[in-house]
PDB file of C-alpha atoms in Angstrom:
ATOM      1  CA  MET A   1      76.347 106.084  88.824  1.00 95.00           C
ATOM      2  CA  LEU A   2      77.551 106.441  92.423  1.00 96.00           C
ATOM      3  CA  ALA A   3      77.413 102.678  92.940  1.00 95.00           C
ATOM      4  CA  LEU A   4      79.574 102.103  89.857  1.00 95.00           C
ATOM      5  CA  VAL A   5      82.054 104.794  90.876  1.00 95.00           C
ATOM      6  CA  GLY A   6      82.109 103.101  94.283  1.00 94.00           C
ATOM      7  CA  ARG A   7      83.205  99.873  92.593  1.00 92.00           C
ATOM      8  CA  GLY A   8      86.226 101.712  91.209  1.00 91.00           C
ATOM      9  CA  LEU A   9      85.265 101.735  87.538  1.00 93.00           C
ATOM     10  CA  SER A  10      87.263 104.048  85.294  1.00 94.00           C
ATOM     11  CA  LYS A  11      85.663 106.648  83.058  1.00 94.00           C
ATOM     12  CA  ALA A  12      85.985 104.298  80.066  1.00 95.00           C
ATOM     13  CA  GLU A  13      84.521 101.371  82.047  1.00 95.00           C
ATOM     14  CA  LEU A  14      81.610 103.515  83.223  1.00 95.00           C
ATOM     15  CA  ALA A  15      80.928 104.688  79.670  1.00 96.00           C
ATOM     16  CA  ASP A  16      81.014 101.132  78.349  1.00 96.00           C
ATOM     17  CA  HIS A  17      78.860  99.732  81.171  1.00 94.00           C
ATOM     18  CA  LEU A  18      76.222 102.462  80.799  1.00 96.00           C
ATOM     19  CA  ASP A  19      76.490 102.740  77.005  1.00 96.00           C
ATOM     20  CA  ILE A  20      77.155 106.486  77.148  1.00 97.00           C
ATOM     21  CA  GLY A  21      80.049 108.647  76.022  1.00 96.00           C
ATOM     22  CA  PRO A  22      83.071 109.503  78.182  1.00 95.00           C
ATOM     23  CA  GLY A  23      82.035 113.154  78.170  1.00 96.00           C
ATOM     24  CA  THR A  24      78.652 112.242  79.620  1.00 97.00           C
ATOM     25  CA  VAL A  25      80.368 110.173  82.304  1.00 97.00           C
ATOM     26  CA  LYS A  26      82.573 113.144  83.138  1.00 96.00           C
ATOM     27  CA  SER A  27      79.485 115.367  83.474  1.00 97.00           C
ATOM     28  CA  HIS A  28      77.718 112.863  85.734  1.00 97.00           C
ATOM     29  CA  VAL A  29      80.788 112.439  87.939  1.00 97.00           C
ATOM     30  CA  ARG A  30      81.218 116.223  88.147  1.00 97.00           C
ATOM     31  CA  ASN A  31      77.541 116.564  89.136  1.00 97.00           C
ATOM     32  CA  LEU A  32      77.985 113.917  91.843  1.00 97.00           C
ATOM     33  CA  LEU A  33      81.053 115.719  93.166  1.00 97.00           C
ATOM     34  CA  THR A  34      79.112 118.981  93.346  1.00 97.00           C
ATOM     35  CA  LYS A  35      75.904 117.572  94.840  1.00 97.00           C
ATOM     36  CA  LEU A  36      77.716 115.534  97.481  1.00 96.00           C
ATOM     37  CA  GLY A  37      80.330 118.177  98.248  1.00 96.00           C
ATOM     38  CA  ALA A  38      83.085 115.687  97.483  1.00 96.00           C
ATOM     39  CA  ARG A  39      86.610 116.811  96.537  1.00 96.00           C
ATOM     40  CA  ASP A  40      87.457 113.897  94.255  1.00 96.00           C
ATOM     41  CA  ARG A  41      86.487 110.395  93.175  1.00 95.00           C
ATOM     42  CA  VAL A  42      87.968 108.929  96.360  1.00 95.00           C
ATOM     43  CA  HIS A  43      85.352 110.817  98.343  1.00 96.00           C
ATOM     44  CA  LEU A  44      82.668 109.502  95.987  1.00 96.00           C
ATOM     45  CA  VAL A  45      83.832 105.948  96.743  1.00 95.00           C
ATOM     46  CA  ILE A  46      83.603 106.694 100.465  1.00 95.00           C
ATOM     47  CA  ALA A  47      80.085 108.105  99.946  1.00 96.00           C
ATOM     48  CA  ALA A  48      79.090 104.962  98.040  1.00 96.00           C
ATOM     49  CA  TYR A  49      80.332 102.768 100.909  1.00 95.00           C
ATOM     50  CA  ASP A  50      78.598 104.959 103.502  1.00 95.00           C
ATOM     51  CA  ALA A  51      75.340 104.714 101.542  1.00 95.00           C
ATOM     52  CA  GLY A  52      75.645 100.926 101.273  1.00 94.00           C
ATOM     53  CA  LEU A  53      76.034 101.102  97.491  1.00 94.00           C
ATOM     54  CA  ALA A  54      79.492  99.515  97.487  1.00 92.00           C
ATOM     55  CA  THR A  55      81.069  96.679  99.432  1.00 89.00           C
ATOM     56  CA  PRO A  56      84.599  95.274  99.522  1.00 83.00           C
ATOM     57  CA  ALA A  57      85.435  92.888  96.692  1.00 75.00           C
ATOM     58  CA  ARG A  58      85.772  89.218  97.573  1.00 69.00           C
ATOM     59  CA  ARG A  59      89.187  87.645  97.265  1.00 63.00           C
ATOM     60  CA  HIS A  60      89.489  85.244  94.353  1.00 61.00           C
ATOM     61  CA  PRO A  61      91.164  81.939  95.354  1.00 65.00           C
ATOM     62  CA  ASP A  62      93.726  82.322  92.525  1.00 65.00           C
ATOM     63  CA  ALA A  63      94.525  85.948  93.333  1.00 59.00           C
ATOM     64  CA  ALA A  64      97.968  86.955  94.486  1.00 60.00           C
ATOM     65  CA  PRO A  65      98.146  87.817  98.202  1.00 60.00           C
ATOM     66  CA  GLY A  66      96.350  91.069  98.940  1.00 57.00           C
ATOM     67  CA  ARG A  67      94.572  91.212  95.575  1.00 53.00           C
ATOM     68  CA  CYS A  68      90.805  91.133  95.188  1.00 55.00           C
ATOM     69  CA  GLU A  69      88.649  89.088  92.824  1.00 53.00           C
ATOM     70  CA  ARG A  70      88.313  91.898  90.282  1.00 53.00           C
ATOM     71  CA  TYR A  71      92.062  91.918  89.688  1.00 48.00           C
ATOM     72  CA  ALA A  72      92.740  88.190  90.079  1.00 46.00           C
ATOM     73  CA  HIS A  73      93.983  87.798  86.513  1.00 46.00           C
ATOM     74  CA  ALA A  74      95.706  91.163  86.184  1.00 44.00           C
ATOM     75  CA  PRO A  75      99.524  91.175  86.055  1.00 46.00           C
ATOM     76  CA  HIS A  76     101.035  91.367  89.510  1.00 44.00           C
ATOM     77  CA  ASN A  77     104.269  93.255  90.104  1.00 42.00           C
ATOM     78  CA  PRO A  78     105.194  93.107  93.809  1.00 44.00           C
TER      79      PRO A  78
END
């Protein structure tokens, strides 16, 4: 769960990826926050990076400047 949160997945994306309900995702995220003493999801992302569970996304060759591979085809509004 921490690795997926570290990748920046939303609650809906986490639920879909893990085939669980959004309420279950919320419980797992809340448990991670408590166990790690994190204030919010940003701190969970930092913890995932520190633990080596997350790494920066690669830049897609077609991505707009400053955008990573994950968002290469998302609308870009500078």
